[in-house]
Coordinates of C-alpha atoms in Angstrom, one line a residue:
M1 CA 20.9 -4.9 -20.5
E2 CA 20.3 -8.2 -18.6
I3 CA 20.1 -6.4 -15.2
V4 CA 17.3 -4.2 -16.6
M5 CA 15.4 -7.2 -17.8
Q6 CA 15.7 -8.7 -14.3
F7 CA 14.3 -5.5 -12.9
I8 CA 11.3 -5.6 -15.2
A9 CA 10.6 -9.2 -14.0
R10 CA 10.5 -8.1 -10.4
V11 CA 9.1 -4.6 -10.4
F12 CA 5.6 -5.8 -11.2
S13 CA 5.5 -8.1 -8.3
V14 CA 5.2 -5.0 -6.1
L15 CA 4.8 -6.0 -2.4
L16 CA 1.6 -4.2 -1.5
I17 CA 1.5 -5.3 2.1
A18 CA 1.2 -1.8 3.5
A19 CA -2.3 -2.6 4.4
P20 CA -1.9 -5.1 7.2
V21 CA 0.8 -3.1 9.0
L22 CA -1.1 0.2 9.2
T23 CA -4.4 -0.6 10.7
A24 CA -6.0 0.8 13.8
C25 CA -5.1 1.9 17.2
S26 CA -2.6 4.1 19.0
E27 CA 0.8 3.4 20.4
P28 CA 2.2 1.7 17.3
N29 CA 5.8 1.5 18.6
T30 CA 5.3 -0.4 21.9
T31 CA 6.6 -3.9 22.1
A32 CA 4.4 -6.7 20.7
R33 CA 4.7 -10.4 21.5
P34 CA 4.6 -13.3 19.1
I35 CA 1.3 -15.1 19.0
F36 CA 3.0 -18.4 18.4
S37 CA 6.2 -19.7 20.1
A38 CA 9.1 -21.0 18.1
Q39 CA 7.6 -24.4 18.4
G40 CA 4.4 -23.2 16.8
V41 CA 2.2 -23.2 19.9
S42 CA 0.0 -20.1 20.6
Q43 CA 0.2 -18.2 23.9
P44 CA -2.6 -19.2 26.2
E45 CA -3.8 -15.7 26.8
V46 CA -4.7 -15.1 23.1
R47 CA -6.5 -18.4 22.5
G48 CA -10.2 -18.0 21.9
V49 CA -12.6 -16.0 19.7
W50 CA -11.8 -12.3 18.9
A51 CA -13.9 -9.9 16.9
S52 CA -13.2 -6.5 15.3
S53 CA -16.1 -4.4 14.1
E54 CA -13.6 -2.0 12.4
K55 CA -12.4 -4.8 10.1
G56 CA -15.5 -7.1 10.1
W57 CA -13.2 -10.0 11.0
I58 CA -13.4 -12.7 13.6
L59 CA -10.4 -14.7 14.6
E60 CA -10.5 -18.1 16.1
I61 CA -7.1 -18.7 17.7
G62 CA -6.4 -22.2 18.6
E63 CA -3.3 -23.9 20.0
T64 CA -1.6 -24.2 16.6
G65 CA -3.4 -21.9 14.2
I66 CA -5.7 -19.0 13.4
K67 CA -9.0 -19.3 11.5
R68 CA -10.3 -16.0 10.1
W69 CA -14.0 -15.4 9.5
Q70 CA -15.5 -12.6 7.4
N71 CA -18.2 -11.2 9.6
T72 CA -20.2 -9.1 7.1
P73 CA -23.6 -7.4 7.7
T74 CA -25.4 -10.2 5.8
A75 CA -23.3 -13.3 6.4
C76 CA -20.4 -14.8 8.5
Y77 CA -18.2 -17.3 6.7
P78 CA -14.6 -18.6 6.8
S79 CA -12.1 -16.7 4.7
P80 CA -11.7 -18.8 1.5
A81 CA -8.3 -20.5 1.0
P82 CA -6.0 -18.4 -1.3
D83 CA -5.9 -19.4 -5.0
D84 CA -3.7 -18.4 -7.9
A85 CA -5.4 -15.0 -8.2
T86 CA -5.1 -14.0 -4.5
P87 CA -2.6 -11.2 -3.8
L88 CA 0.0 -11.5 -1.0
M89 CA -2.2 -9.5 1.4
G90 CA -4.8 -12.2 1.3
Q91 CA -2.3 -14.9 2.2
I92 CA -0.8 -13.6 5.4
E93 CA -2.1 -13.6 9.0
Y94 CA -1.5 -11.7 12.2
Q95 CA 1.8 -12.7 13.9
L96 CA 2.0 -10.4 17.0
Y97 CA -0.2 -9.2 19.8
R98 CA -0.2 -6.6 22.5
P99 CA -2.4 -7.0 25.6
T100 CA -4.4 -3.9 26.7
R101 CA -5.5 -2.7 30.1
D102 CA -8.9 -4.2 29.3
P103 CA -8.6 -8.0 29.6
K104 CA -11.5 -8.4 27.1
K105 CA -9.5 -6.6 24.4
T106 CA -6.2 -7.4 22.6
Q107 CA -4.4 -5.7 19.8
F108 CA -3.1 -7.8 16.9
Q109 CA -0.2 -6.9 14.5
Y110 CA 1.2 -8.3 11.3
L111 CA 4.8 -6.9 11.6
P112 CA 6.9 -5.1 14.3
G113 CA 6.7 -1.4 14.8
D114 CA 3.4 -0.8 13.1
A115 CA -0.1 0.0 14.3
S116 CA -2.4 -2.6 15.7
A117 CA -6.0 -3.6 15.3
T118 CA -8.1 -3.9 18.4
F119 CA -10.2 -7.1 18.8
E120 CA -12.7 -7.8 21.6
K121 CA -12.9 -11.3 23.1
L122 CA -16.2 -13.2 22.6
K123 CA -17.5 -16.1 24.7
H124 CA -18.0 -18.2 21.6
L125 CA -18.2 -18.0 17.8
P126 CA -21.5 -16.2 16.8
D127 CA -24.3 -18.5 15.7
Q128 CA -24.4 -16.9 12.3
C129 CA -20.8 -18.0 11.6
I130 CA -21.2 -21.4 9.8
N131 CA -18.9 -23.6 7.9
D132 CA -19.8 -25.1 4.5
Q133 CA -22.6 -22.7 3.7
T134 CA -24.1 -22.5 0.2
F135 CA -24.3 -19.0 -1.2
S136 CA -26.5 -18.0 -4.1
E137 CA -25.6 -15.3 -6.6
T138 CA -28.0 -13.0 -4.7
D139 CA -26.2 -13.8 -1.5
L140 CA -22.9 -12.9 -3.0
F141 CA -24.3 -9.6 -4.3
N142 CA -25.7 -8.8 -0.9
I143 CA -22.4 -9.6 0.8
L144 CA -20.4 -7.4 -1.5
T145 CA -22.7 -4.4 -1.4
S146 CA -23.1 -4.6 2.4
V147 CA -19.4 -4.7 2.9
F148 CA -19.0 -1.5 0.9
D149 CA -21.9 0.0 3.0
A150 CA -20.1 -0.9 6.2
H151 CA -16.5 -0.1 5.4
F152 CA -15.8 2.0 2.3
A153 CA -14.8 5.5 3.5
F154 CA -14.9 7.6 0.3
F155 CA -18.3 7.6 -1.3
T156 CA -18.7 11.3 -0.7
A157 CA -15.1 12.2 -1.6
R158 CA -15.3 10.3 -4.8
K159 CA -18.9 11.5 -5.6
I160 CA -20.4 8.0 -5.7
D161 CA -24.1 7.5 -5.2
W162 CA -23.7 4.0 -4.0
A163 CA -27.4 3.4 -3.1
S164 CA -28.5 4.2 -6.7
R165 CA -25.7 2.2 -8.2
V166 CA -26.6 -0.8 -6.1
A167 CA -30.3 -0.5 -7.0
V168 CA -29.5 -0.5 -10.7
A169 CA -27.1 -3.5 -10.4
R170 CA -29.5 -5.5 -8.3
Q171 CA -31.9 -5.7 -11.2
S172 CA -29.4 -7.7 -13.2
V173 CA -28.8 -10.3 -10.5
T174 CA -30.7 -13.6 -10.5
D175 CA -29.9 -16.9 -8.8
G176 CA -28.3 -19.4 -11.1
M177 CA -26.7 -16.8 -13.4
D178 CA -23.3 -17.8 -14.7
E179 CA -20.0 -16.5 -13.3
K180 CA -19.1 -14.3 -16.2
T181 CA -22.4 -12.4 -16.0
L182 CA -22.1 -12.0 -12.2
W183 CA -18.6 -10.8 -12.6
S184 CA -19.8 -8.2 -15.1
V185 CA -22.3 -6.9 -12.6
F186 CA -19.6 -6.5 -10.0
D187 CA -17.4 -4.8 -12.5
Q188 CA -20.1 -2.2 -13.1
L189 CA -20.3 -1.6 -9.4
I190 CA -16.6 -1.4 -8.6
S191 CA -14.6 -0.1 -11.6
G192 CA -16.3 3.3 -11.7
I193 CA -15.4 4.1 -8.1
G194 CA -12.0 5.4 -9.3
D195 CA -9.9 4.1 -6.4
S196 CA -6.9 2.0 -7.3
H197 CA -6.9 0.5 -3.8
T198 CA -10.4 -0.8 -4.3
K199 CA -10.4 -3.9 -6.5
M200 CA -11.5 -7.5 -7.0
V201 CA -9.5 -10.3 -8.4
G202 CA -10.6 -13.9 -9.0
L203 CA -10.9 -16.9 -11.2
V204 CA -13.8 -16.8 -13.6
D205 CA -14.3 -20.1 -15.4
G206 CA -10.7 -20.9 -14.6
E207 CA -9.3 -17.6 -16.0
K208 CA -7.7 -14.9 -13.9
R209 CA -9.8 -11.7 -13.9
R210 CA -9.3 -8.3 -12.3
I211 CA -11.6 -5.2 -11.6
Q212 CA -9.7 -2.1 -10.8
G213 CA -10.1 1.6 -11.6
G214 CA -8.5 4.8 -10.5
L215 CA -5.2 4.2 -12.3
G216 CA -4.8 7.9 -13.4
E217 CA -4.1 8.9 -17.0
T218 CA -0.5 7.8 -17.5
L219 CA -0.7 4.0 -16.8
P220 CA -3.8 3.3 -19.0
F221 CA -2.1 5.2 -21.8
I222 CA 1.1 3.3 -21.4
R223 CA -0.8 0.0 -21.3
L224 CA -2.5 0.8 -24.6
N225 CA 0.7 1.9 -26.2
G226 CA 3.4 -0.7 -25.8
G227 CA 2.9 -1.8 -22.3
E228 CA 4.6 -1.1 -18.9
G229 CA 7.5 -3.5 -19.4
P230 CA 9.0 -1.8 -22.4
W231 CA 8.3 1.6 -20.9
I232 CA 10.0 0.9 -17.6
R233 CA 12.9 -0.8 -19.5
A234 CA 13.4 2.3 -21.7
L235 CA 13.2 4.7 -18.7
V236 CA 15.9 2.7 -16.8
D237 CA 18.1 2.3 -19.8
Q238 CA 17.8 6.0 -20.6
L239 CA 18.8 7.0 -17.1
I240 CA 21.8 4.8 -16.9
S241 CA 23.0 5.3 -20.5
D242 CA 22.1 8.9 -21.3
V243 CA 20.9 11.0 -18.4
L244 CA 23.1 10.3 -15.4
D245 CA 26.9 10.6 -15.1
P246 CA 29.0 7.5 -15.9
G247 CA 28.8 5.1 -13.0
A248 CA 25.0 5.2 -12.5
E249 CA 23.6 1.9 -11.3
L250 CA 20.6 -0.2 -10.6
I251 CA 20.5 -1.4 -6.9
A252 CA 18.4 -4.3 -5.7
D253 CA 16.3 -4.2 -8.9
R254 CA 14.4 -1.3 -7.2
I255 CA 16.6 1.8 -7.1
V256 CA 18.3 3.7 -9.9
T257 CA 21.0 6.1 -8.6
G258 CA 23.8 8.3 -9.9
K259 CA 24.8 11.9 -10.2
I260 CA 24.0 14.8 -12.6
D261 CA 26.9 17.0 -13.6
D262 CA 28.7 15.8 -10.5
Q263 CA 26.6 18.3 -8.5
I264 CA 23.3 16.7 -7.9
G265 CA 22.5 13.3 -6.4
Y266 CA 19.7 11.3 -8.0
I267 CA 17.8 8.5 -6.3
Q268 CA 14.8 6.9 -8.0
I269 CA 12.8 4.3 -5.9
F270 CA 10.3 2.2 -7.8
T271 CA 8.7 0.3 -4.9
M272 CA 8.7 0.6 -1.1
G273 CA 10.1 -2.9 -0.5
G274 CA 11.5 -5.8 -2.5
F275 CA 15.1 -5.0 -1.6
T276 CA 15.8 -8.6 -0.4
D277 CA 14.2 -11.9 -1.2
I278 CA 16.0 -14.1 1.4
E279 CA 13.0 -14.4 3.7
P280 CA 9.4 -15.2 2.9
A281 CA 7.5 -12.0 2.0
G282 CA 5.3 -10.8 4.8
S283 CA 7.2 -12.6 7.6
I284 CA 8.8 -10.8 10.6
E285 CA 12.2 -11.8 9.3
W286 CA 11.3 -10.3 5.9
S287 CA 10.3 -7.0 7.6
K288 CA 13.6 -6.8 9.5
G289 CA 15.6 -7.8 6.4
E290 CA 13.9 -5.2 4.2
L291 CA 14.6 -2.3 6.6
K292 CA 18.2 -3.5 7.2
E293 CA 18.9 -3.6 3.5
L294 CA 17.2 -0.3 2.9
N295 CA 19.3 1.3 5.6
H296 CA 22.5 -0.1 4.2
I297 CA 21.6 1.3 0.7
L298 CA 20.6 4.7 2.1
D299 CA 23.7 5.0 4.2
D300 CA 25.8 4.3 1.2
L301 CA 24.0 6.7 -1.2
L302 CA 23.7 9.6 1.3
T303 CA 27.4 9.2 2.1
R304 CA 28.2 9.5 -1.6
Y305 CA 25.9 12.5 -2.0
K306 CA 26.6 14.3 1.3
D307 CA 28.5 17.2 -0.5
C308 CA 26.0 17.5 -3.4
D309 CA 24.3 20.8 -4.0
A310 CA 20.9 19.0 -4.0
I311 CA 19.3 15.6 -4.2
I312 CA 16.5 14.6 -6.6
L313 CA 14.4 11.9 -5.0
D314 CA 12.4 10.5 -7.9
L315 CA 9.1 8.8 -6.8
S316 CA 7.4 9.5 -10.1
N317 CA 7.1 5.8 -10.8
N318 CA 6.7 4.5 -7.3
R319 CA 4.0 1.8 -7.0
G320 CA 3.9 1.7 -3.2
G321 CA 4.7 -1.2 -0.8
Y322 CA 5.7 -1.5 2.8
D323 CA 4.8 1.7 4.8
A324 CA 7.6 1.2 7.2
V325 CA 10.0 1.7 4.3
A326 CA 8.2 5.0 3.4
R327 CA 8.7 6.3 7.0
A328 CA 12.4 5.2 7.0
I329 CA 13.0 7.1 3.8
A330 CA 11.4 10.3 5.1
A331 CA 13.5 10.0 8.3
R332 CA 16.7 10.4 6.2
F333 CA 15.9 14.0 5.2
S334 CA 15.4 15.8 8.6
D335 CA 17.6 16.3 11.6
T336 CA 14.6 16.8 13.9
S337 CA 11.5 14.7 14.7
F338 CA 8.4 15.8 12.9
K339 CA 4.7 14.7 12.7
G340 CA 4.4 12.5 9.7
Y341 CA 0.7 11.8 9.2
R342 CA -2.4 10.5 10.9
V343 CA -4.6 7.5 10.0
E344 CA -8.3 7.4 11.0
V345 CA -11.1 4.9 10.4
P346 CA -14.5 6.6 10.2
G347 CA -16.9 5.4 12.9
H348 CA -14.1 3.9 14.9
P349 CA -12.3 6.6 17.0
E350 CA -10.2 4.1 18.8
A351 CA -8.7 3.0 15.4
S352 CA -6.4 6.0 14.9
T353 CA -2.7 6.4 14.7
N354 CA -0.4 9.4 14.8
Y355 CA 3.0 8.7 13.1
E356 CA 5.9 10.7 14.5
I357 CA 9.0 10.5 12.3
P358 CA 12.2 10.7 14.3
P359 CA 15.5 11.5 12.5
A360 CA 17.2 8.3 11.2
K361 CA 20.1 7.0 13.2
G362 CA 22.1 6.6 9.9
I363 CA 23.4 9.1 7.4
R364 CA 21.0 12.0 6.8
Y365 CA 20.8 14.7 4.1
T366 CA 19.2 18.0 5.0
G367 CA 20.2 20.1 2.0
P368 CA 17.8 20.9 -0.8
V369 CA 15.7 18.0 -2.0
Y370 CA 13.5 18.0 -5.1
L371 CA 10.9 15.2 -5.0
M372 CA 9.5 14.2 -8.3
A373 CA 6.0 12.8 -8.3
S374 CA 3.2 12.0 -10.9
D375 CA -0.1 10.3 -11.2
V376 CA 1.8 7.0 -11.2
T377 CA 2.9 7.7 -7.6
V378 CA 0.6 5.8 -5.3
S379 CA 0.1 4.3 -1.9
G380 CA 3.5 4.1 0.0
G381 CA 5.0 6.5 -2.6
E382 CA 2.2 9.0 -1.8
I383 CA 2.7 8.6 2.0
T384 CA 6.4 9.4 1.5
T385 CA 5.5 12.4 -0.6
M386 CA 2.9 13.6 2.0
M387 CA 5.5 13.4 4.8
M388 CA 8.3 15.0 2.9
K389 CA 6.2 17.9 1.5
Q390 CA 6.1 19.2 5.1
L391 CA 9.9 19.5 5.4
P392 CA 11.3 23.0 4.6
N393 CA 14.2 21.6 2.6
V394 CA 11.9 19.7 0.2
T395 CA 10.3 21.0 -3.0
L396 CA 7.7 18.8 -4.7
V397 CA 7.9 18.8 -8.5
G398 CA 5.6 17.1 -11.1
R399 CA 1.9 16.4 -11.2
P400 CA -0.6 15.5 -8.5
T401 CA -0.1 12.0 -7.1
R402 CA -2.8 9.3 -7.8
G403 CA -4.8 9.9 -4.6
S404 CA -5.0 6.3 -3.3
F405 CA -3.6 6.2 0.3
S406 CA -5.9 4.0 2.3
T407 CA -4.7 0.6 3.4
P408 CA -6.8 -1.9 1.4
L409 CA -9.2 -3.9 3.7
A410 CA -9.2 -7.5 2.5
K411 CA -12.8 -8.9 2.3
P412 CA -12.8 -12.0 0.1
L413 CA -16.2 -13.3 -0.9
P414 CA -17.2 -16.9 0.0
N415 CA -16.9 -18.1 -3.6
G416 CA -13.2 -17.2 -3.5
W417 CA -13.3 -13.9 -5.4
Y418 CA -10.9 -11.6 -3.5
L419 CA -12.2 -8.1 -2.7
E420 CA -10.2 -5.1 -1.3
L421 CA -11.6 -1.7 -0.5
S422 CA -10.4 1.5 1.2
N423 CA -11.6 2.1 4.7
E424 CA -8.8 4.3 6.2
V425 CA -8.3 8.1 6.0
F426 CA -4.7 9.2 5.7
M427 CA -4.2 12.9 6.5
T428 CA -1.5 15.4 7.2
P429 CA -1.0 16.6 10.8
A430 CA -3.0 19.7 9.7
G431 CA -5.9 17.5 8.7
D432 CA -5.5 17.7 4.9
V433 CA -6.8 14.6 3.1
Y434 CA -5.6 14.0 -0.5
E435 CA -7.6 10.8 -1.2
G436 CA -9.2 11.0 -4.6
R437 CA -7.4 14.2 -5.6
G438 CA -3.7 13.5 -5.0
I439 CA -1.0 15.7 -3.5
P440 CA -0.4 18.8 -5.6
P441 CA 3.1 19.8 -6.5
D442 CA 4.9 23.0 -5.5
I443 CA 6.1 23.3 -9.1
A444 CA 4.0 21.8 -11.9
L445 CA 5.9 19.7 -14.4
D446 CA 4.7 17.1 -16.8
I447 CA 7.0 14.1 -16.2
Y448 CA 5.4 11.6 -18.5
P449 CA 3.8 13.5 -21.4
Q450 CA 1.8 11.3 -23.7
S451 CA 3.7 12.7 -26.6
A452 CA 7.0 11.5 -25.1
P453 CA 6.6 9.3 -22.0
V454 CA 10.2 8.3 -22.0
K455 CA 12.1 11.3 -23.3
G456 CA 9.7 13.5 -21.3
H457 CA 11.1 12.0 -18.1
A458 CA 14.6 13.0 -19.1
A459 CA 13.5 16.5 -19.9
A460 CA 11.7 16.8 -16.6
M461 CA 14.9 15.7 -14.8
E462 CA 16.8 18.3 -16.6
K463 CA 14.4 21.0 -15.6
T464 CA 14.5 19.8 -12.0
A465 CA 18.3 19.8 -12.0
D466 CA 18.2 23.4 -13.4
L467 CA 15.9 24.4 -10.5
A468 CA 18.5 23.1 -8.1
K469 CA 21.4 24.9 -9.9
K470 CA 19.5 28.2 -9.9
R471 CA 18.8 27.8 -6.2
K472 CA 22.5 27.5 -5.5
G473 CA 23.3 30.4 -7.8

């Protein structure tokens, strides 16, 4: 099917920009102001030098632009210009600000409606922040390891003896070593951490390289046995052709929907975003367009399924995305406001956010909901799962989610290699943290068994539908 092929082409350009919009500070919903006017001129009150110890960033805001510095424990240098290997997160900059009661502090935001990061105004750029520095291989090693020391939040949770790991790796670092060998050293440091939100990408001798672990069991198996493209294509084709009632459809190349036996509504969401491509990704206009299109889609689907006995919300292959989308989805399944989750940054008590989820203004469904999740479910998919697991009408079916919630903190190295790591702790209102272990299901069900990773999904859907039918009976 041509539309399925279009879906394959887009689903792996997942918009992982949850990170910039969920960082720090309270009062996420108060009005923020644009840093720059429509003419591209900055507001006078935000011009100057601003520093955040939580992020290890310094911003130089001039009349027409922002220069970001990476202020690490061992060096301060300008953020390298993005290259072909840099993810979207590394290519966007703050667009909004909110003044605080303290004139020496301002809160900066990427997109409307999300939390802010607090920055303190400096009199001038620190002396250690220097342009055009030369960094040796030892310098790069010290920068990387010190950034982890300062910001990574889960050494204990993931049972990582970082100091020992660094001591061993340091023995392999010598100035003048080639890029491939240095990359190999960094690979040994990072890949074993087991966090899919902690990764490094870059060009090594002109070739794109990636270091990333913590992908669970399903995805590595799929990648070794045919690849993700054919697998996703087969899953979508199976849903539309064989599993769902006639009339099932693929919406916005991101959502598969239909009915089962005319009694149960089915909605599978592959990414938390990517519903529209009219505006540049990461822009304020993009944010508004994404939520507008999502609300249009959900109003239509929940109107269709308002009389269904139950809805299956399938997030078992959700790769994350824009957290505002995750919250908007959860708001469709409750008639009352509820506490969604809390975000904290260890060592920075001011950098915390409580997310209250008010009921959506559009069509809502408060009947039985069966949420399917697996070890593929990650990031924004897990945040949705964590929120909805608290609702009395929701039953979580499947396997534990992947356990990578934290917004990735972007810390590119001065040689252009792009590093992200997890520095935020996401938790339920009761204080439960699922980082590294995943959200456990209410009912265990193997959705993607290695013996049948496509047909197994259909079988899992059938069992989930049977649960809904028995509940009615």
